[in-house]
Coordinates of C-alpha atoms and ligand atoms in Angstrom, one line a residue:
X3 CA 31.8 10.7 2.0
X4 CA 32.6 8.4 4.9
X5 CA 30.9 5.1 4.8
X6 CA 31.1 4.7 8.5
X7 CA 28.0 3.0 9.6
X8 CA 26.2 4.0 12.8
X9 CA 23.3 2.1 14.0
X10 CA 20.2 4.2 14.6
X11 CA 20.2 5.0 18.3
X12 CA 18.3 2.2 20.0
X13 CA 16.4 3.0 23.2
X14 CA 18.7 1.8 25.9
X15 CA 16.1 1.0 28.4
X16 CA 15.1 -1.9 26.2
X17 CA 14.5 -5.0 28.3
X18 CA 13.4 -2.9 31.4
X19 CA 10.0 -2.3 29.9
X20 CA 9.2 -6.0 30.1
X21 CA 10.3 -6.2 33.7
X22 CA 8.3 -3.2 34.7
X23 CA 5.2 -4.8 33.1
X24 CA 5.9 -8.2 34.7
X25 CA 6.4 -6.5 38.1
X26 CA 3.0 -4.8 37.9
X27 CA 1.3 -7.9 36.7
X28 CA 2.9 -9.9 39.5
X29 CA 1.9 -7.3 42.1
X30 CA -1.7 -7.5 40.9
X31 CA -1.8 -11.3 40.9
X32 CA -0.3 -11.4 44.4
X33 CA -2.8 -8.9 45.7
X34 CA -5.7 -11.0 44.3
X35 CA -4.3 -14.1 46.0
X36 CA -3.9 -12.3 49.3
X37 CA -7.3 -10.8 49.1
X38 CA -8.8 -14.3 48.4
X39 CA -6.9 -16.0 51.1
X40 CA -8.0 -13.7 53.9
X41 CA -11.6 -14.0 52.7
X42 CA -11.5 -17.7 52.1
X43 CA -13.2 -18.9 55.3
X44 CA -15.8 -16.3 55.2
X45 CA -19.4 -17.4 54.7
X46 CA -21.6 -15.2 52.6
X47 CA -25.2 -14.7 53.8
X48 CA -28.1 -13.0 52.2
X49 CA -29.6 -9.9 53.8
X50 CA -32.9 -11.5 54.7
X51 CA -31.0 -14.5 56.3
X52 CA -28.9 -12.0 58.2
X53 CA -32.0 -10.3 59.6
X54 CA -33.3 -13.7 60.7
X55 CA -30.1 -14.6 62.3
X56 CA -30.0 -11.3 64.1
X57 CA -33.5 -11.9 65.4
X58 CA -32.4 -15.4 66.6
X59 CA -29.5 -13.8 68.5
X60 CA -26.9 -15.7 66.5
X61 CA -24.8 -12.7 65.7
X62 CA -22.1 -11.6 68.0
X63 CA -20.6 -8.6 66.3
X64 CA -20.8 -6.8 62.9
X65 CA -18.7 -4.2 61.1
X66 CA -20.6 -2.2 58.4
X67 CA -19.1 -0.2 55.7
X68 CA -21.5 1.4 53.2
X69 CA -23.6 -1.5 51.9
X70 CA -21.3 -4.3 53.0
X71 CA -20.9 -6.0 56.3
X72 CA -18.6 -8.5 58.0
X73 CA -19.2 -10.1 61.3
X74 CA -18.9 -13.0 63.7
X75 CA -21.4 -15.5 64.9
X76 CA -21.6 -16.4 68.5
X77 CA -20.0 -19.8 67.6
X78 CA -17.0 -18.0 66.2
X79 CA -17.6 -18.4 62.4
X80 CA -17.2 -15.3 60.3
X81 CA -19.6 -14.1 57.6
X82 CA -20.1 -11.3 55.2
X83 CA -23.2 -9.9 53.6
X84 CA -24.5 -7.0 51.5
X85 CA -26.9 -5.0 53.6
X86 CA -29.3 -2.1 53.4
X87 CA -28.3 0.2 56.2
X88 CA -31.8 1.3 57.0
X89 CA -33.5 2.3 60.3
X90 CA -34.9 -1.2 60.6
X91 CA -31.5 -2.8 60.2
X92 CA -29.9 -0.6 62.8
X93 CA -32.7 -1.0 65.4
X94 CA -32.6 -4.8 64.9
X95 CA -28.9 -4.8 65.7
X96 CA -29.3 -2.7 68.7
X97 CA -32.4 -4.6 70.0
X98 CA -30.4 -7.8 69.9
X99 CA -27.3 -6.4 71.5
X100 CA -25.0 -7.0 68.5
X101 CA -21.6 -5.3 68.8
X102 CA -21.7 -2.8 65.9
X103 CA -18.8 -1.0 64.3
X104 CA -19.1 1.4 61.4
X105 CA -16.4 2.3 58.9
X106 CA -16.3 5.4 56.8
X107 CA -16.7 4.6 53.1
X108 CA -13.2 5.6 51.7
X109 CA -11.3 3.0 53.5
X110 CA -12.8 0.3 51.3
X111 CA -10.1 -1.9 49.8
X112 CA -8.0 0.8 48.3
X113 CA -5.6 -1.9 47.0
X114 CA -8.1 -3.5 44.6
X115 CA -9.3 -0.1 43.5
X116 CA -5.7 0.9 42.7
X117 CA -5.1 -2.3 40.8
X118 CA -8.4 -2.0 38.9
X119 CA -7.5 1.6 37.9
X120 CA -4.1 0.4 36.7
X121 CA -5.4 -2.6 34.8
X122 CA -6.5 -0.8 31.6
X123 CA -3.1 1.0 31.5
X124 CA -1.3 -2.3 31.9
X125 CA -3.3 -3.8 29.1
X126 CA -2.7 -0.9 26.9
X127 CA 1.0 -1.1 27.4
X128 CA 1.0 -4.8 26.8
X129 CA -1.0 -4.3 23.7
X130 CA 1.5 -1.9 22.2
X131 CA 4.4 -4.0 23.3
X132 CA 3.1 -7.0 21.4
X133 CA 2.0 -5.0 18.4
X134 CA 5.3 -3.3 18.1
X135 CA 7.1 -6.6 18.3
X136 CA 5.0 -8.3 15.7
X137 CA 5.9 -6.5 12.6
X138 CA 9.2 -5.5 14.1
X139 CA 11.8 -7.5 12.2
X140 CA 15.0 -5.7 13.0
X141 CA 16.0 -3.8 16.1
X142 CA 15.5 -4.3 19.9
X143 CA 11.9 -5.1 20.2
X144 CA 11.0 -4.5 23.8
X145 CA 12.3 -1.0 23.9
X146 CA 10.0 0.2 21.2
X147 CA 7.1 0.6 23.6
X148 CA 8.9 3.7 25.0
X149 CA 9.8 5.0 21.6
X150 CA 6.4 5.5 19.9
X151 CA 7.7 8.6 18.2
X152 CA 10.8 7.0 16.9
X153 CA 10.8 5.9 13.3
X154 CA 10.5 2.2 12.7
X155 CA 12.7 2.3 9.7
X156 CA 15.2 -0.4 9.1
X157 CA 18.6 0.8 8.1
X158 CA 20.9 -1.2 5.9
X159 CA 24.5 0.0 5.8
X160 CA 26.1 0.4 2.5
X161 CA 28.2 -2.8 3.0
X162 CA 25.1 -4.8 3.9
X163 CA 23.5 -4.4 0.5
X164 CA 24.7 -6.9 -2.1
X165 CA 21.8 -6.4 -4.5
X166 CA 22.6 -4.5 -7.8
X167 CA 20.7 -4.0 -11.1
X168 CA 22.0 -7.4 -12.2
X169 CA 19.7 -9.1 -9.7
X170 CA 16.7 -7.3 -11.1
X171 CA 15.6 -8.9 -14.3
X172 CA 13.5 -7.3 -16.9
X173 CA 12.1 -3.8 -16.0
X174 CA 14.6 -2.3 -18.4
X175 CA 12.9 1.1 -18.6
X176 CA 12.8 1.4 -14.9
X177 CA 16.4 0.6 -14.5
X178 CA 17.3 3.1 -17.3
X179 CA 15.4 5.8 -15.4
X180 CA 17.0 4.9 -12.0
X181 CA 20.5 5.0 -13.4
X182 CA 20.4 8.7 -13.2
X183 CA 19.7 8.6 -9.5
X184 CA 22.6 6.3 -9.0
X185 CA 24.8 8.7 -10.9
X186 CA 23.7 11.5 -8.8
X187 CA 24.3 9.7 -5.5
X188 CA 27.7 8.7 -6.6
X189 CA 28.7 12.1 -7.9
X190 CA 26.5 14.9 -6.8
X191 CA 29.1 17.5 -7.5
X192 CA 28.9 16.8 -11.2
X193 CA 25.1 17.6 -11.2
X194 CA 25.5 20.6 -9.1
X195 CA 28.2 22.0 -11.3
X196 CA 25.9 22.0 -14.3
X197 CA 23.1 23.4 -12.3
X198 CA 21.0 20.4 -13.0
X199 CA 17.9 19.9 -11.0
X200 CA 18.6 17.4 -8.4
X201 CA 16.1 14.6 -8.1
X202 CA 14.3 14.4 -4.7
X203 CA 11.7 11.8 -4.9
X204 CA 10.8 9.0 -7.3
X205 CA 7.6 7.1 -7.2
X206 CA 7.7 3.5 -8.2
X207 CA 4.3 2.4 -9.4
X208 CA 3.1 -1.1 -10.0
X209 CA 1.4 -4.1 -8.6
X210 CA 2.9 -6.0 -5.7
X211 CA 5.7 -8.4 -6.3
X212 CA 7.1 -6.9 -9.4
X213 CA 10.3 -5.7 -7.9
X214 CA 9.8 -2.2 -6.6
X215 CA 11.5 -2.9 -3.3
X216 CA 14.2 -4.9 -5.2
X217 CA 14.8 -1.9 -7.5
X218 CA 15.1 0.6 -4.7
X219 CA 17.6 -1.6 -2.9
X220 CA 19.5 -2.1 -6.1
X221 CA 19.8 1.7 -6.5
X222 CA 21.4 1.8 -3.0
X223 CA 23.6 -1.2 -3.9
X224 CA 24.8 0.4 -7.1
X225 CA 25.5 3.7 -5.5
X226 CA 26.8 1.9 -2.4
X227 CA 25.0 4.1 0.0
X228 CA 22.9 3.4 3.1
X229 CA 19.3 2.4 2.7
X230 CA 16.4 3.2 5.0
X231 CA 13.3 1.1 4.5
X232 CA 9.9 1.7 6.1
X233 CA 6.3 1.1 5.1
X234 CA 3.8 3.9 4.9
X235 CA 1.5 1.9 7.3
X236 CA 4.3 2.0 9.9
X237 CA 3.8 5.8 10.2
X238 CA 0.2 5.6 11.0
X239 CA -0.7 5.0 14.6
X240 CA -3.7 5.6 16.8
X241 CA -2.0 8.4 18.6
X242 CA -2.3 11.7 16.8
X243 CA 1.1 13.1 16.2
X244 CA 3.0 9.9 16.4
X245 CA 3.2 9.5 12.6
X246 CA 4.5 13.0 12.1
X247 CA 7.1 12.6 14.7
X248 CA 8.2 9.3 13.2
X249 CA 8.7 11.1 9.8
X250 CA 10.7 13.8 11.5
X251 CA 12.9 11.2 13.2
X252 CA 13.4 9.2 10.0
X253 CA 14.6 12.2 8.1
X254 CA 16.8 13.4 10.9
X255 CA 18.5 10.0 10.8
X256 CA 18.7 9.9 7.1
X257 CA 20.3 13.3 6.9
X258 CA 23.0 12.1 9.2
X259 CA 23.7 9.2 6.8
X260 CA 23.5 11.2 3.6
X261 CA 24.0 10.4 0.8
X262 CA 21.4 7.7 1.2
X263 CA 18.1 6.3 0.1
X264 CA 14.9 6.4 2.0
X265 CA 12.5 3.8 0.7
X266 CA 8.8 4.2 1.7
X267 CA 6.8 1.1 0.7
X268 CA 3.0 1.5 0.4
X269 CA 3.1 5.2 0.5
X270 CA -0.6 5.4 -0.2
X271 CA -1.1 4.5 3.5
X272 CA -0.1 8.0 4.3
X273 CA -0.3 9.7 1.0
X274 CA -4.0 9.3 0.1
X275 CA -5.4 12.6 -0.9
X276 CA -6.4 14.6 2.2
X277 CA -9.9 14.6 3.4
X278 CA -10.6 11.3 1.7
X279 CA -10.8 8.8 4.5
X280 CA -13.9 8.0 6.5
X281 CA -14.4 9.0 10.1
X282 CA -11.6 9.4 12.6
X283 CA -7.9 8.6 12.3
X284 CA -7.7 11.1 9.4
X285 CA -6.1 13.9 11.4
X286 CA -3.3 11.6 12.2
X287 CA -2.7 10.7 8.6
X288 CA -2.9 14.2 7.4
X289 CA -0.4 15.4 9.9
X290 CA 1.9 12.6 8.9
X291 CA 1.5 13.5 5.2
X292 CA 2.1 17.2 5.9
X293 CA 5.2 16.4 7.8
X294 CA 6.5 14.3 4.9
X295 CA 5.9 17.1 2.5
X296 CA 7.7 19.5 4.9
X297 CA 10.7 17.3 5.1
X298 CA 10.9 16.8 1.4
X299 CA 10.7 20.6 0.8
X300 CA 13.2 21.1 3.6
X301 CA 16.1 19.1 2.4
X302 CA 15.9 20.6 -1.1
X303 CA 17.5 23.7 0.3
X304 CA 19.5 22.7 3.4
X305 CA 20.9 19.2 3.1
X306 CA 21.0 17.4 -0.2
X307 CA 21.7 13.9 -1.1
X308 CA 18.8 12.1 0.6
X309 CA 16.7 10.6 -2.2
X310 CA 13.3 9.3 -1.4
X311 CA 12.0 6.3 -3.3
X312 CA 8.4 5.4 -2.7
X313 CA 6.3 2.5 -3.9
X314 CA 2.6 2.3 -4.5
X315 CA 0.1 0.2 -6.4
X316 CA -2.4 3.1 -6.4
X317 CA -0.8 6.3 -7.8
X318 CA -4.3 7.5 -8.6
X319 CA -5.3 7.9 -4.9
X320 CA -2.2 9.9 -4.0
X321 CA -2.5 13.5 -2.8
X322 CA -1.6 15.7 -5.7
X323 CA 0.7 17.7 -3.4
X324 CA 3.0 14.7 -3.2
X325 CA 3.5 14.7 -7.0
X326 CA 4.5 18.4 -7.2
X327 CA 7.9 19.4 -8.5
X328 CA 10.6 18.9 -5.8
X329 CA 8.7 16.0 -4.3
X330 CA 7.7 12.8 -6.1
X331 CA 7.9 14.5 -9.5
X332 CA 8.9 11.3 -11.4
X333 CA 6.8 8.3 -11.7
X334 CA 8.5 5.1 -12.8
X335 CA 6.2 2.2 -13.9
X336 CA 7.1 -1.2 -12.7
X337 CA 4.8 -3.4 -14.8
X338 CA 4.0 -7.0 -14.8
X339 CA 6.9 -8.8 -16.6
X340 CA 6.3 -9.6 -20.2
X341 CA 7.3 -13.0 -21.6
X342 CA 11.0 -12.0 -22.2
X343 CA 11.3 -10.5 -18.7
X344 CA 9.6 -13.5 -17.2
X345 CA 12.3 -15.7 -18.7
X346 CA 15.0 -13.5 -17.4
X347 CA 13.5 -13.5 -13.9
X348 CA 13.2 -17.3 -14.0
X349 CA 16.9 -17.4 -15.0
X350 CA 17.9 -15.2 -12.0
X351 CA 16.1 -17.3 -9.5
X352 CA 17.1 -20.6 -11.2
X353 CA 20.7 -19.8 -10.4
X354 CA 20.4 -21.3 -7.0
X355 CA 18.5 -24.5 -7.9
X356 CA 19.3 -27.6 -10.0
X357 CA 17.2 -27.9 -13.2
X358 CA 16.9 -30.9 -15.3
X359 CA 18.3 -30.4 -18.8
X360 CA 15.0 -30.8 -20.4
X361 CA 13.5 -27.8 -18.6
X362 CA 13.0 -24.9 -21.0
X363 CA 12.6 -21.7 -19.0
X364 CA 11.3 -19.9 -22.1
X365 CA 8.5 -22.3 -22.3
X366 CA 7.6 -21.8 -18.6
X367 CA 7.7 -18.0 -19.2
X368 CA 5.2 -18.4 -22.0
X369 CA 2.9 -20.4 -19.8
X370 CA 2.9 -17.9 -16.9
X371 CA 1.3 -14.7 -18.2
X372 CA 0.1 -12.5 -15.4
X373 CA 2.7 -13.8 -13.0
X374 CA 4.6 -11.2 -11.0
X375 CA 8.3 -11.4 -10.3
X376 CA 7.5 -12.7 -6.8
X377 CA 5.2 -15.3 -8.3
X378 CA 8.0 -16.5 -10.5
X379 CA 10.4 -16.7 -7.6
X380 CA 7.8 -18.6 -5.7
X381 CA 7.3 -20.9 -8.7
X382 CA 10.9 -21.9 -8.8
X383 CA 10.9 -22.4 -5.0
X384 CA 7.7 -24.5 -5.0
X385 CA 9.0 -26.7 -7.9
X386 CA 12.3 -27.2 -6.0
X387 CA 10.4 -28.2 -2.9
X388 CA 8.3 -30.6 -4.8
X389 CA 11.2 -32.2 -6.5
X390 CA 13.1 -32.7 -3.3
X391 CA 10.0 -34.1 -1.6
X392 CA 9.8 -36.7 -4.4
X393 CA 13.5 -37.4 -4.1
X394 CA 14.3 -36.3 -7.6
X395 CA 17.8 -35.5 -8.8
X396 CA 16.8 -32.3 -10.5
X397 CA 13.7 -30.2 -11.0
X398 CA 11.6 -31.5 -13.9
X399 CA 9.0 -29.8 -16.0
X400 CA 6.2 -31.7 -14.3
X401 CA 7.3 -30.2 -10.9
X402 CA 6.9 -26.7 -12.5
X403 CA 3.5 -27.7 -13.7
X404 CA 2.3 -28.7 -10.3
X405 CA 3.8 -25.7 -8.7
X406 CA 2.1 -23.4 -11.2
X407 CA -1.2 -25.0 -10.6
X408 CA -0.7 -24.6 -6.9
X409 CA 0.1 -20.9 -7.2
X410 CA -2.8 -20.3 -9.6
X411 CA -5.3 -21.9 -7.2
X412 CA -4.0 -20.0 -4.2
X413 CA -3.5 -16.6 -5.8
X414 CA -5.6 -14.0 -7.3
X415 CA -4.2 -14.5 -10.7
X416 CA -7.3 -16.0 -12.2
X417 CA -8.2 -12.5 -13.0
X418 CA -4.8 -11.7 -14.5
X419 CA -4.3 -15.0 -16.4
X420 CA -6.2 -14.5 -19.5
X421 CA -7.6 -17.3 -21.6
X422 CA -6.4 -17.5 -25.2
X423 CA -9.4 -15.6 -26.5
X424 CA -9.1 -12.8 -24.0
X425 CA -5.4 -12.5 -24.8
X426 CA -6.2 -12.3 -28.5
X427 CA -9.0 -9.8 -28.0
X428 CA -6.7 -7.6 -25.9
X429 CA -3.9 -7.9 -28.4
X430 CA -6.2 -6.8 -31.3
X431 CA -7.6 -4.0 -29.1
X432 CA -4.2 -2.6 -28.3
X433 CA -3.0 -3.2 -31.9
X434 CA -6.0 -1.2 -33.1
X435 CA -5.0 1.8 -31.0
X436 CA -1.3 1.6 -31.9
X437 CA -1.8 1.1 -35.6
X438 CA -4.1 4.1 -36.0
X439 CA -1.6 6.1 -33.9
X440 CA 1.1 5.2 -36.4
X441 CA -1.0 5.7 -39.5
X442 CA -2.4 9.1 -38.7
X443 CA 0.0 12.0 -39.1
X444 CA -1.2 14.3 -36.3
X445 CA -0.8 12.0 -33.3
X446 CA 1.6 11.9 -30.4
X447 CA 4.8 10.0 -31.1
X448 CA 4.4 6.3 -30.5
X449 CA 6.2 4.9 -27.5
X450 CA 5.3 1.3 -26.8
X451 CA 2.4 -1.1 -26.6
X452 CA 1.7 -3.9 -24.2
X453 CA -1.0 -6.4 -23.3
X454 CA 0.4 -6.9 -19.8
X455 CA -2.2 -6.0 -17.2
X456 CA -1.3 -2.8 -15.5
X457 CA -3.3 -1.4 -12.7
X458 CA -7.0 -1.5 -13.4
X459 CA -7.0 -1.5 -17.1
X460 CA -5.8 -4.5 -19.2
X461 CA -3.4 -3.5 -21.9
X462 CA -2.2 -0.1 -22.9
X463 CA -0.7 1.5 -25.9
X464 CA 1.4 4.5 -24.9
X465 CA 2.2 7.5 -26.9
X466 CA 4.0 10.5 -25.5
X467 CA 2.2 13.9 -25.7
X468 CA 4.1 16.3 -27.9
X469 CA 4.2 20.0 -27.3
X470 CA 1.7 21.8 -25.2
X471 CA -2.0 21.1 -25.5
X472 CA -3.3 24.6 -26.3
X473 CA -1.6 24.6 -29.6
X474 CA -3.5 21.6 -30.8
X475 CA -5.2 21.7 -34.1
X476 CA -8.6 20.3 -35.2
X477 CA -6.8 17.6 -37.1
X478 CA -4.9 16.6 -34.0
X479 CA -8.1 16.4 -31.9
X480 CA -9.9 14.3 -34.4
X481 CA -6.8 12.0 -34.7
X482 CA -6.8 11.5 -30.9
X483 CA -10.5 10.5 -31.2
X484 CA -9.7 8.1 -34.0
X485 CA -6.9 6.5 -32.0
X486 CA -9.1 6.3 -28.9
X487 CA -11.7 4.5 -30.9
X488 CA -9.1 2.1 -32.4
X489 CA -9.5 -0.5 -29.7
X490 CA -13.2 -0.8 -30.2
X491 CA -12.9 -0.7 -34.0
X492 CA -10.4 -3.6 -34.0
X493 CA -12.5 -5.7 -31.7
X494 CA -15.6 -5.3 -33.9
X495 CA -13.7 -5.8 -37.1
X496 CA -11.9 -9.0 -36.1
X497 CA -14.3 -10.6 -33.6
X498 CA -17.6 -8.9 -34.5
X499 CA -17.9 -8.4 -30.7
X500 CA -16.9 -5.9 -28.2
X501 CA -15.6 -5.8 -24.6
X502 CA -16.5 -3.5 -21.7
X503 CA -12.8 -2.5 -21.6
X504 CA -13.6 0.2 -24.1
X505 CA -15.4 2.4 -21.7
X506 CA -12.5 4.7 -20.7
X507 CA -11.6 4.9 -24.4
X508 CA -15.1 6.1 -25.3
X509 CA -15.0 8.6 -22.4
X510 CA -11.8 10.0 -23.7
X511 CA -13.1 10.3 -27.3
X512 CA -16.4 11.9 -26.1
X513 CA -14.6 14.4 -23.9
X514 CA -12.4 15.6 -26.7
X515 CA -15.3 15.9 -29.2
X516 CA -17.4 17.8 -26.6
X517 CA -14.5 20.3 -26.0
X518 CA -14.1 20.8 -29.8
X519 CA -17.7 21.8 -30.1
X520 CA -18.3 23.7 -26.9
X521 CA -15.0 25.5 -26.4
X522 CA -12.9 25.5 -29.5
X523 CA -15.5 26.4 -32.1
X524 CA -14.5 23.4 -34.2
X525 CA -17.9 22.4 -35.5
X526 CA -20.7 23.8 -37.7
X527 CA -22.0 25.6 -34.6
X528 CA -19.4 28.1 -35.4
X529 CA -16.7 30.0 -33.4
X530 CA -18.5 30.3 -30.1
X531 CA -17.1 29.2 -26.7
X532 CA -20.1 27.9 -24.9
X533 CA -18.3 27.6 -21.5
X534 CA -18.1 24.6 -19.4
X535 CA -21.4 24.5 -17.6
X536 CA -25.0 23.9 -18.7
X537 CA -26.3 27.2 -17.5
X538 CA -24.1 29.0 -20.1
X539 CA -26.4 27.9 -22.9
X540 CA -30.0 27.0 -23.6
X541 CA -31.6 23.6 -23.8
X542 CA -31.9 23.9 -27.6
X543 CA -28.2 24.7 -27.9
X544 CA -27.4 21.8 -25.7
X545 CA -29.2 19.5 -28.2
X546 CA -27.3 21.0 -31.1
X547 CA -24.0 20.4 -29.2
X548 CA -24.9 16.8 -28.6
X549 CA -25.7 16.4 -32.3
X550 CA -22.4 17.9 -33.3
X551 CA -20.5 15.7 -30.9
X552 CA -22.2 12.6 -32.3
X553 CA -21.3 13.7 -35.8
X554 CA -17.6 14.1 -35.0
X555 CA -17.5 10.8 -33.2
X556 CA -19.2 9.0 -36.1
X557 CA -17.0 10.6 -38.7
X558 CA -13.9 9.5 -36.7
X559 CA -15.3 6.1 -36.3
X560 CA -15.7 5.7 -40.1
X561 CA -12.3 7.1 -40.7
X562 CA -10.7 4.7 -38.3
X563 CA -12.6 1.7 -39.6
X564 CA -11.6 2.5 -43.1
X565 CA -7.9 2.7 -42.1
X566 CA -8.0 -0.6 -40.2
X567 CA -9.8 -2.4 -43.1
X568 CA -7.2 -1.1 -45.5
X569 CA -4.4 -2.2 -43.2
X570 CA -5.8 -5.4 -42.0
X571 CA -2.6 -7.3 -42.7
X572 CA -0.6 -4.9 -40.5
X573 CA -3.3 -5.2 -37.8
X574 CA -3.0 -9.0 -37.8
X575 CA 0.8 -8.9 -37.8
X576 CA 0.9 -6.5 -34.9
X577 CA -1.7 -8.3 -32.9
X578 CA -0.1 -11.8 -33.5
X579 CA 3.3 -10.5 -32.5
X580 CA 1.8 -8.9 -29.4
X581 CA 0.2 -12.2 -28.4
X582 CA 3.7 -13.8 -28.6
X583 CA 5.8 -11.0 -27.1
X584 CA 3.3 -9.2 -25.0
X585 CA 5.2 -5.9 -25.1
X586 CA 6.6 -4.1 -28.1
X587 CA 8.7 -0.9 -28.1
X588 CA 8.4 1.7 -30.8
X589 CA 11.5 0.6 -32.7
X590 CA 10.3 -3.0 -32.8
X591 CA 6.9 -2.0 -34.1
X592 CA 8.4 0.3 -36.8
X593 CA 10.5 -2.5 -38.0
X594 CA 7.8 -5.1 -37.9
X595 CA 5.3 -3.1 -39.9
X596 CA 7.8 -1.4 -42.2
X597 CA 6.5 2.0 -41.2
X598 CA 9.2 4.7 -41.1
X599 CA 9.7 6.2 -37.7
X600 CA 8.1 9.6 -37.4
X601 CA 10.6 12.4 -37.4
X602 CA 10.9 13.6 -33.9
X603 CA 11.2 17.2 -33.1
X604 CA 14.8 18.3 -33.0
X605 CA 16.0 21.2 -30.9
X606 CA 18.2 22.5 -33.7
Ligands
ADP707 P1 7.3 -5.1 -4.7 O1 8.1 -4.2 -3.8 O2 7.0 -4.5 -6.0 O3 6.1 -5.6 -4.0 P2 9.5 -6.9 -4.3 O4 10.6 -6.1 -4.8 O5 9.3 -7.0 -2.9 O6 8.1 -6.4 -5.0 O7 9.6 -8.4 -5.0 C1 9.4 -9.5 -4.2 C2 10.4 -10.6 -4.7 O8 10.0 -11.0 -6.0 C3 11.8 -10.2 -4.8 O9 12.5 -10.3 -3.6 C4 12.4 -11.1 -5.8 O10 12.7 -12.3 -5.3 C5 11.2 -11.3 -6.8 N1 11.2 -10.4 -7.9 C6 10.3 -9.5 -8.2 N2 10.6 -8.8 -9.3 C7 11.8 -9.3 -9.8 C8 12.6 -9.0 -10.9 N3 12.3 -8.1 -11.8 N4 13.8 -9.7 -11.0 C9 14.1 -10.7 -10.1 N5 13.3 -11.0 -9.0 C10 12.2 -10.3 -8.8
ZN708 ZN1 -8.4 0.9 -25.3

C-alpha cells in the first residue's frame, strides 16, 4: 500500500469568510454613523410641545410618516417628533398654515431595517466562526464556517507518528490485545487467507489520562499507517444532520487512506443508548449514531482495513447496538496503573528530565496510588518546574513531594487515593472473592485480581466464565454465590466491620439464589418454574420463595465463612501481597498460595 500522504481537502475559500464578515460589519457600522450624522442637529420635541408650537405659529413645515414627523421652525432649526396623526393634529396644522407633506409608510429607513434583519445572521456566523476556531487545533480555521458538514478529524500521516508500544508503559494486557490489530493492519492478506474474522472496532475503556489515546496512536505507529483522530463531541452540533454528515465525510476520507486507524475519543458523546437524553438535541445525536453504525457495517463488506478504535470512560451507557459483532465487539480495559506500571510510566517520562541520584522512582510509585498515567507525567513535569524555579541542579525527592501535594489538592484524586485502612479493607475484600474462587471447584477459571479503582467500583477480582450458562449445575450456582459473598465475609472476619461496597455483590448473590428457586427447581420447593413475574404465583408461594432464597444465601454464607477461617493464612498472604502489588495475575496468585492451577479445558 502506498504511504503517500494527502492532506484532507481543506476548504479553499478559507480566509474569505472573515473578509465577508468584516465587510458586512463595516457596512453596518458605516450606516449607523451616516444615520447619526444626518440626524445630529435635529432637536427632538414631545408631541404636546409640538402642538403648543403649532398653536404659537412657530412651525414652518412638517413631513409626517406614520407616527413620526420631521420639520422646520420658522427660525430655520429642524426638529423631529413622535406624533399621533389624529383629526385634531391635522386640523391644527392646517389652521396654522403649516406646510405639510405626508410619506407612505414603506419608505421608512429601509437601510436600518435591512441591517437589523441581517444582524442576527451576522452574529450567528460570527458565533460559529469563533466556536469552530476554539477547539480547532489543526487545519485552516476560518474556512470551517463554510464546512459545517465536513469532519473535524485531525489526520496524522504515517510518517508523522513516532509513538510505538515502547512509549506506553504498563497496560500489558491492552498492548497484548492490540498487537493483533497491528498484525492485521500490517498484513491483512494473512488474515484473509485463513478466513479469520477481521476486527472492525475496538473499544478502549478506562478513566481519563490512562493512555487510551496514547495506545491508539501507538497502534498506528507500530503498523505505520495513517491515524484519524476525532472526539465524539465534535460530531454533535446544534444543526440536525451535521453530525451524520461529518461521520460520512470522516469515513469517506478514511477509506481513501486505508489501511488506517480512526480514533474516536469520548464515543459516549454520540454513542449513548438511544432515547436516553433529555429534551431536544436527541434527534441529532441519534442520526449521528445511526450513521456511525451504517458506516461500520458498510466497510465490513466493501472496503476493509479501516479499523475504528474508540475510547470511553462509560462503557455502561453505550447503545448496545454499538457493541454488536462487526462493530465494537471487543472491549479492552485500560485501568489505572498499579504500582509496577506506575514505576514504568515514571521511567518513561523521566527520560527527558534530570533526576538526582537519590530519587527512587519505585518509592514514588508506591506513594501515588490512584494516579493516572497523565497525573504521573504531570508529576514529573511539576517537579521539574519546581526544581528549576529553585535553581537546583537536578530534581530531588522533595520536589516530587511538593508536586504530588499540588496535584492532590487540585485534582479529584482524593476519592481515588485511599487511606491505609481503606486500601487494606479493599485488599481483604478482593482477596476474599479470589480465594473462595480458587478453593471451590465449580467456579470460573481465575484470571486476575486488583485493588486499583476501576470505573465506579473499587477493586475487582476477575474470573472468566466457562462454557455457556444454561449448562450450569446447582453446585456451580452455589459456588458463584459463595464467591460473591467472599468480599463481605473477609471484611467481617478480619475487621469485624463491613463497607457499602458489597451492595453489588449481594445483588448478584441474591439474583442467582432467586433464579435457582424460581426457575431452576433447585430448592425444596421442587421442580417448578415459577416464571419471572409476581403474577405467576400466589402471595403464599412468594413467601416460600423468599424463605428458600434466604436459606440458600445463609448456607452459602456459612460455607464461605468456614473456608476463609480454615484458610486464614492464605487470605492474609494474598491480601498483604495485594496491598503491596495492587494487581496480581492468576499465575502469580497460584504460585503465591501454592494452589495448583486449575486444569483448563482443552480442545483435544
Ligand atoms: P486518555 O486517552 O486515556 O484520556 P491519554 O492517552 O490522552 O489518556 O494520556 C494522557 C497523557 O498521559 C499521555 O500523553 C502520556 O503523557 C501520559 N500517559 C498516560 N498513560 C500512559 C502510559 N501508560 N505510559 C506513558 N504515558 C502515559
Ligand atoms: Zn466485591
